[in-house]
C-alpha cells in the first residue's frame, strides 16, 4: 500500500513539473515562432481553399514579422479591424506611401498612410478586405503564411506574388 | 570530463529556455512594467513614471470606458502610446474644437482614445479611432515615484459620450 502511494506521488510530481515546462515552451513557440491555422472561407481563391469542400491548413511564420517587415505579394494573417477576436488572411498589395487604385472603396485612389498597408483577398467580390475598411495598421499584423501543410497533395511553399493588375500605381515623373 | 561539461552546458541551456519561456508567458499574459514619457497624460501620469499594465483585460476583451491603456501607435507599430479610453464601439463621441462641436460614431471593433492633458496630446482627435487589436494592456497601478504609488484617478476632463447601450 505504501509503495503504491509513493509511486503515485512521484508520478504526480513528474507530471506537474513536465506540465510547467511543456506549456510555457509551447505557448512561447506559438506566439513568437510559428503558428498553424486552418483557412476558412473563399476570399483567397484560387491560392487558398481552391475547392470549397476542403480547408487548407497553413503555417504562419511569426518570427519574420517581429519587426513588422512585409513585402508586396505576401499572404499575411492580420487581426481583423472590425472584430478583434478574429484573424483574417489576405495578400499585401501596397505598403506605406503607395498609391492604390481601389475596387469598391469610398475613394477611387488612395495613398496608403505611414504605418499602414493595403490588403486584398484574391477572390475580389467575395472578400472583406481593405476595399471595405481601408488601409490597415501594421500593428495588427499577426504572421506571414509561408507554407500550406494540409491536405498533403497541396504541400507547397507560398511565394510572394502580386495578382495581375493589382499593385501600387507607378507615378510618372514627367506627367504634367 | 568533456561529457560532464557537455551535460552541464545542455542543462544550463535547457533551464535558460524554460525560464525564458515562463518570462515570455508572464509578460504576454499577466502584465508588464512600462516607463512612460511625454506630457499627454498629465496630471494622472507624468513623464518618467513607472506603471504596471495588466494584459488579462485585453485578452478577455474587457477593456472599459475610462480605462487607461497602452496601445501600439497606428502610424508607427514600433512605438507605444498611453491614453485613456473615451468611447467604445458604437458610442457617439463629441469632438470639440474652438468654434463648434461635431460628433463621430466609433466604428465596430475600434476605440476612441484621448489623453488627460487635452491641450498637449495627439490622440484620436487627430488620427481617429484606433482598432481594438492595437491595444496591448490596461494600466492599473502606478509604481514610481513612491509618493504617488497606487491606483490611477478618474478622467479630470468632463466627457460627453453617449453610449450605444444608453436608452433615451
Coordinates of C-alpha atoms in Angstrom, one line a residue:
Chain A
X1 CA 0.0 0.0 0.0
X2 CA 2.8 2.4 1.0
X3 CA 4.7 1.6 -2.2
X4 CA 1.7 2.4 -4.4
X5 CA 1.2 5.8 -2.7
X6 CA 4.8 6.9 -3.1
X7 CA 5.0 5.9 -6.8
X8 CA 1.6 7.7 -7.4
X9 CA 3.1 10.8 -5.7
X10 CA 6.2 10.5 -7.7
X11 CA 4.2 10.2 -10.9
X12 CA 2.1 13.3 -10.0
X13 CA 5.3 15.3 -9.3
X14 CA 6.8 14.3 -12.6
X15 CA 3.5 15.2 -14.4
X16 CA 3.3 18.7 -12.7
X17 CA 7.0 19.5 -13.4
X18 CA 6.6 18.3 -17.1
X19 CA 3.4 20.4 -17.4
X20 CA 5.2 23.6 -16.2
X21 CA 7.9 23.0 -18.8
X22 CA 5.7 22.0 -21.8
X23 CA 3.0 24.7 -21.5
X24 CA 5.2 27.8 -21.4
X25 CA 7.5 26.5 -24.1
X26 CA 4.6 25.6 -26.4
X27 CA 2.9 29.0 -25.8
X28 CA 6.1 30.9 -26.4
X29 CA 6.8 28.9 -29.6
X30 CA 3.2 29.6 -30.9
X31 CA 3.5 33.3 -30.1
X32 CA 7.0 34.0 -31.3
X33 CA 8.0 31.5 -33.9
X34 CA 5.3 29.6 -35.8
X35 CA 1.5 29.2 -35.7
X36 CA -0.7 26.7 -37.5
X37 CA -4.1 27.8 -38.7
X38 CA -7.0 26.5 -40.8
X39 CA -8.1 28.8 -43.6
X40 CA -11.9 29.3 -43.7
X41 CA -13.9 30.9 -46.5
X42 CA -13.4 31.6 -50.2
X43 CA -11.8 35.0 -50.1
X44 CA -8.4 33.8 -51.2
X45 CA -9.4 31.5 -54.0
X46 CA -7.7 30.2 -56.1
X47 CA -4.5 30.5 -54.0
X48 CA -6.0 29.1 -50.8
X49 CA -9.1 26.7 -50.5
X50 CA -9.4 26.3 -54.2
X51 CA -12.3 23.8 -53.9
X52 CA -14.9 24.8 -51.4
X53 CA -15.1 21.4 -49.7
X54 CA -11.7 21.1 -48.1
X55 CA -10.0 23.8 -46.0
X56 CA -6.3 24.4 -46.3
X57 CA -4.1 24.5 -43.2
X58 CA -1.2 27.0 -43.4
X59 CA 2.0 27.5 -41.4
X60 CA 2.2 31.1 -40.2
X61 CA 5.7 32.4 -39.6
X62 CA 5.6 34.8 -36.7
X63 CA 9.4 35.3 -36.3
X64 CA 9.7 37.0 -39.7
X65 CA 7.2 39.7 -38.8
X66 CA 8.6 40.6 -35.4
X67 CA 9.9 43.8 -36.9
X68 CA 6.8 44.3 -39.0
X69 CA 8.6 43.8 -42.3
X70 CA 6.4 42.5 -45.1
X71 CA 6.7 42.7 -48.9
X72 CA 4.1 43.3 -51.5
X73 CA 2.6 40.0 -52.6
X74 CA 3.0 38.2 -49.2
X75 CA 0.0 36.4 -47.8
X76 CA -0.4 37.5 -44.2
X77 CA -2.7 37.0 -41.3
X78 CA -3.9 40.1 -39.6
X79 CA -6.2 40.8 -36.6
X80 CA -9.4 42.0 -38.2
X81 CA -10.0 45.7 -37.6
X82 CA -13.8 45.0 -37.5
X83 CA -13.6 42.2 -35.0
X84 CA -10.5 41.9 -32.7
X85 CA -11.4 38.3 -31.9
X86 CA -10.9 37.2 -35.5
X87 CA -7.9 36.9 -37.7
X88 CA -8.2 37.3 -41.5
X89 CA -5.8 36.1 -44.1
X90 CA -5.2 38.2 -47.1
X91 CA -2.5 39.3 -49.6
X92 CA -0.4 42.5 -49.2
X93 CA -1.0 44.7 -52.2
X94 CA 0.5 48.0 -51.1
X95 CA 2.8 49.4 -48.4
X96 CA 3.1 52.8 -46.8
X97 CA 3.4 55.6 -49.4
X98 CA 2.0 53.6 -52.3
X99 CA -0.9 54.8 -54.4
X100 CA -3.6 52.2 -54.9
X101 CA -6.4 52.1 -57.4
X102 CA -9.2 50.7 -55.2
X103 CA -12.1 48.3 -56.2
X104 CA -15.2 49.4 -54.4
X105 CA -13.8 51.6 -51.7
X106 CA -15.3 55.1 -51.0
X107 CA -12.3 56.8 -52.7
X108 CA -11.2 55.8 -56.2
X109 CA -7.5 56.3 -55.4
X110 CA -5.9 56.0 -52.0
X111 CA -2.4 56.9 -50.7
X112 CA -1.5 54.4 -48.0
X113 CA -0.6 56.4 -44.9
X114 CA 2.5 55.8 -42.7
X115 CA 2.5 52.7 -40.6
X116 CA -0.4 51.1 -42.7
X117 CA -0.7 48.7 -45.6
X118 CA -3.3 47.7 -48.1
X119 CA -4.5 44.1 -48.1
X120 CA -6.9 42.3 -50.5
X121 CA -8.3 38.8 -51.0
X122 CA -7.5 37.1 -54.3
X123 CA -11.2 36.4 -54.9
X124 CA -12.5 40.0 -55.4
X125 CA -16.1 40.5 -54.6
X126 CA -16.1 37.6 -52.0
X127 CA -13.6 39.3 -49.7
X128 CA -13.8 41.6 -46.7
X129 CA -10.6 43.5 -47.1
X130 CA -9.1 47.0 -47.4
X131 CA -11.6 47.7 -50.2
X132 CA -14.2 47.7 -47.4
X133 CA -12.4 49.0 -44.3
X134 CA -9.5 51.0 -45.8
X135 CA -5.8 50.8 -45.1
X136 CA -4.9 48.5 -42.1
X137 CA -2.4 49.5 -39.4
X138 CA 0.8 47.4 -39.5
X139 CA 0.5 46.9 -35.7
X140 CA -2.3 44.4 -36.4
X141 CA 0.0 42.2 -38.4
X142 CA -0.1 38.6 -36.9
X143 CA 2.0 36.4 -39.2
X144 CA 3.2 35.6 -42.7
X145 CA 1.8 32.4 -44.4
X146 CA 4.9 30.6 -45.6
X147 CA 3.7 27.0 -46.4
X148 CA 0.5 25.1 -47.0
X149 CA 0.8 22.0 -44.9
X150 CA -2.5 20.2 -45.3
X151 CA -4.0 18.4 -47.3
X152 CA -0.9 16.5 -48.3
X153 CA -1.5 16.9 -52.1
X154 CA -1.3 20.7 -51.6
X155 CA 2.0 20.8 -49.8
X156 CA 3.8 23.8 -51.2
X157 CA 5.8 26.8 -50.2
X158 CA 3.9 30.1 -50.7
X159 CA 5.9 32.6 -52.6
X160 CA 5.1 36.3 -52.7
X161 CA 3.3 37.3 -56.0
X162 CA 1.1 40.2 -56.8
X163 CA -2.0 39.3 -58.8
X164 CA -2.2 40.7 -62.3
X165 CA -3.3 44.4 -62.4
X166 CA -3.3 44.7 -58.7
X167 CA -0.5 46.6 -57.2
X168 CA 0.8 50.1 -56.5
X169 CA 0.5 52.7 -59.3
X170 CA 3.7 53.8 -60.8
X171 CA 3.9 57.6 -60.7
X172 CA 5.4 59.1 -63.9
X173 CA 7.9 61.8 -63.1
X174 CA 7.2 63.7 -66.3
X175 CA 3.4 63.9 -66.1
X176 CA 2.1 67.5 -66.1
Chain B
X1 CA 35.5 15.2 -18.5
X2 CA 34.1 16.7 -21.7
X3 CA 30.9 14.6 -21.3
X4 CA 30.4 16.1 -17.9
X5 CA 30.9 19.6 -19.3
X6 CA 28.6 19.0 -22.2
X7 CA 25.9 17.7 -19.8
X8 CA 26.2 20.7 -17.6
X9 CA 26.0 23.1 -20.7
X10 CA 22.9 21.3 -22.0
X11 CA 21.3 21.5 -18.6
X12 CA 22.1 25.2 -18.4
X13 CA 20.7 25.9 -21.9
X14 CA 17.6 23.9 -21.0
X15 CA 16.9 25.9 -17.9
X16 CA 17.5 29.2 -19.7
X17 CA 15.0 28.2 -22.4
X18 CA 12.5 27.1 -19.8
X19 CA 12.7 30.3 -17.7
X20 CA 12.8 32.5 -20.8
X21 CA 9.5 30.9 -21.9
X22 CA 8.0 31.4 -18.5
X23 CA 9.1 35.0 -18.6
X24 CA 7.5 35.5 -22.0
X25 CA 4.2 34.0 -20.8
X26 CA 4.3 36.2 -17.8
X27 CA 4.9 39.4 -19.8
X28 CA 2.5 38.5 -22.5
X29 CA -0.5 37.2 -20.5
X30 CA -0.2 38.6 -17.0
X31 CA 1.4 42.1 -17.1
X32 CA 4.4 44.2 -17.8
X33 CA 6.2 47.3 -16.3
X34 CA 6.1 50.4 -18.5
X35 CA 8.1 53.6 -18.2
X36 CA 6.0 56.5 -19.5
X37 CA 7.4 59.6 -21.2
X38 CA 5.6 62.6 -22.5
X39 CA 3.1 65.2 -21.2
X40 CA -0.1 63.8 -22.8
X41 CA -1.5 62.1 -19.7
X42 CA -0.8 64.8 -17.1
X43 CA -1.7 65.1 -14.2
X44 CA -2.6 61.4 -14.0
X45 CA 0.7 60.1 -15.3
X46 CA 3.8 62.3 -15.6
X47 CA 6.9 61.8 -17.6
X48 CA 9.3 59.1 -16.2
X49 CA 6.6 57.5 -14.1
X50 CA 6.7 53.7 -13.9
X51 CA 3.4 51.9 -14.2
X52 CA 2.2 48.3 -14.3
X53 CA -0.1 47.4 -17.2
X54 CA -2.0 44.1 -17.0
X55 CA -2.7 42.1 -20.1
X56 CA -5.7 39.9 -18.9
X57 CA -8.3 42.6 -19.7
X58 CA -7.1 42.9 -23.2
X59 CA -7.1 39.2 -23.9
X60 CA -10.5 38.7 -22.4
X61 CA -11.9 41.8 -24.3
X62 CA -12.9 43.5 -21.0
X63 CA -11.4 47.0 -21.6
X64 CA -14.0 49.6 -20.4
X65 CA -14.6 53.3 -20.9
X66 CA -12.4 55.3 -18.6
X67 CA -9.5 52.8 -18.6
X68 CA -6.0 54.0 -19.3
X69 CA -4.5 51.7 -21.9
X70 CA -1.1 51.2 -23.6
X71 CA -1.5 50.7 -27.3
X72 CA 0.6 50.5 -30.4
X73 CA 0.7 53.7 -32.3
X74 CA -1.4 53.5 -35.5
X75 CA 1.3 55.3 -37.5
X76 CA 4.3 53.6 -36.2
X77 CA 3.9 50.0 -34.9
X78 CA 7.2 50.1 -33.0
X79 CA 6.0 52.9 -30.8
X80 CA 3.6 52.7 -27.9
X81 CA 1.1 55.3 -26.8
X82 CA -0.6 55.6 -23.4
X83 CA -4.0 57.2 -23.4
X84 CA -7.5 56.9 -21.8
X85 CA -10.4 55.1 -23.5
X86 CA -13.2 57.7 -24.0
X87 CA -15.5 55.7 -26.2
X88 CA -16.0 52.0 -27.2
X89 CA -17.6 50.7 -30.5
X90 CA -21.0 52.2 -31.2
X91 CA -20.5 55.2 -28.9
X92 CA -21.1 58.8 -30.1
X93 CA -18.1 60.9 -29.2
X94 CA -18.2 64.7 -29.4
X95 CA -15.1 66.3 -30.9
X96 CA -14.8 69.8 -29.6
X97 CA -13.0 72.5 -31.4
X98 CA -12.7 76.2 -30.6
X99 CA -15.6 77.1 -32.8
X100 CA -18.1 74.2 -33.0
X101 CA -18.7 70.7 -31.7
X102 CA -19.2 67.8 -34.0
X103 CA -20.0 64.1 -33.3
X104 CA -18.4 60.9 -34.5
X105 CA -19.6 57.4 -34.1
X106 CA -16.9 54.9 -33.1
X107 CA -17.0 52.1 -35.7
X108 CA -17.2 48.4 -34.9
X109 CA -14.0 46.9 -33.4
X110 CA -12.5 50.4 -32.7
X111 CA -11.9 52.6 -29.6
X112 CA -11.6 56.3 -29.1
X113 CA -8.6 57.4 -27.1
X114 CA -7.8 60.8 -25.6
X115 CA -5.0 61.9 -23.3
X116 CA -5.9 63.6 -20.0
X117 CA -3.8 66.7 -20.9
X118 CA -6.1 67.8 -23.8
X119 CA -4.0 70.8 -24.8
X120 CA -0.9 68.7 -25.3
X121 CA -1.9 65.3 -26.6
X122 CA -2.0 63.8 -30.1
X123 CA -4.8 61.2 -29.9
X124 CA -8.0 60.1 -31.6
X125 CA -8.9 63.8 -32.1
X126 CA -6.2 63.9 -34.7
X127 CA -5.9 60.3 -36.1
X128 CA -9.4 59.0 -35.5
X129 CA -10.5 55.9 -33.7
X130 CA -8.0 53.0 -33.5
X131 CA -8.7 49.3 -33.9
X132 CA -9.1 47.4 -30.6
X133 CA -6.4 44.9 -31.8
X134 CA -3.7 47.6 -31.3
X135 CA -4.3 47.7 -27.5
X136 CA -1.6 46.0 -25.5
X137 CA -2.7 46.3 -21.9
X138 CA -4.6 48.3 -19.3
X139 CA -2.7 50.4 -16.8
X140 CA -3.8 49.5 -13.3
X141 CA -1.2 50.6 -10.9
X142 CA 1.4 53.4 -10.6
X143 CA 4.7 52.2 -9.1
X144 CA 7.1 55.1 -9.2
X145 CA 7.5 57.8 -7.8
X146 CA 6.7 56.3 -4.4
X147 CA 4.7 59.2 -3.1
X148 CA 2.1 58.7 -5.9
X149 CA 2.0 54.9 -5.6
X150 CA -1.4 53.3 -6.1
X151 CA -4.3 53.1 -8.5
X152 CA -4.9 55.9 -11.0
X153 CA -7.5 58.5 -10.9
X154 CA -10.6 59.2 -13.0
X155 CA -10.7 61.4 -16.0
X156 CA -10.2 65.0 -15.0
X157 CA -11.9 66.3 -18.1
X158 CA -15.7 66.3 -18.4
X159 CA -16.7 63.9 -21.2
X160 CA -19.9 63.9 -23.1
X161 CA -20.1 60.5 -24.6
X162 CA -23.4 58.8 -25.4
X163 CA -23.1 55.1 -25.1
X164 CA -24.6 52.7 -27.6
X165 CA -26.3 50.9 -24.8
X166 CA -27.9 54.0 -23.2
X167 CA -31.6 54.4 -24.0
X168 CA -33.0 57.9 -24.4

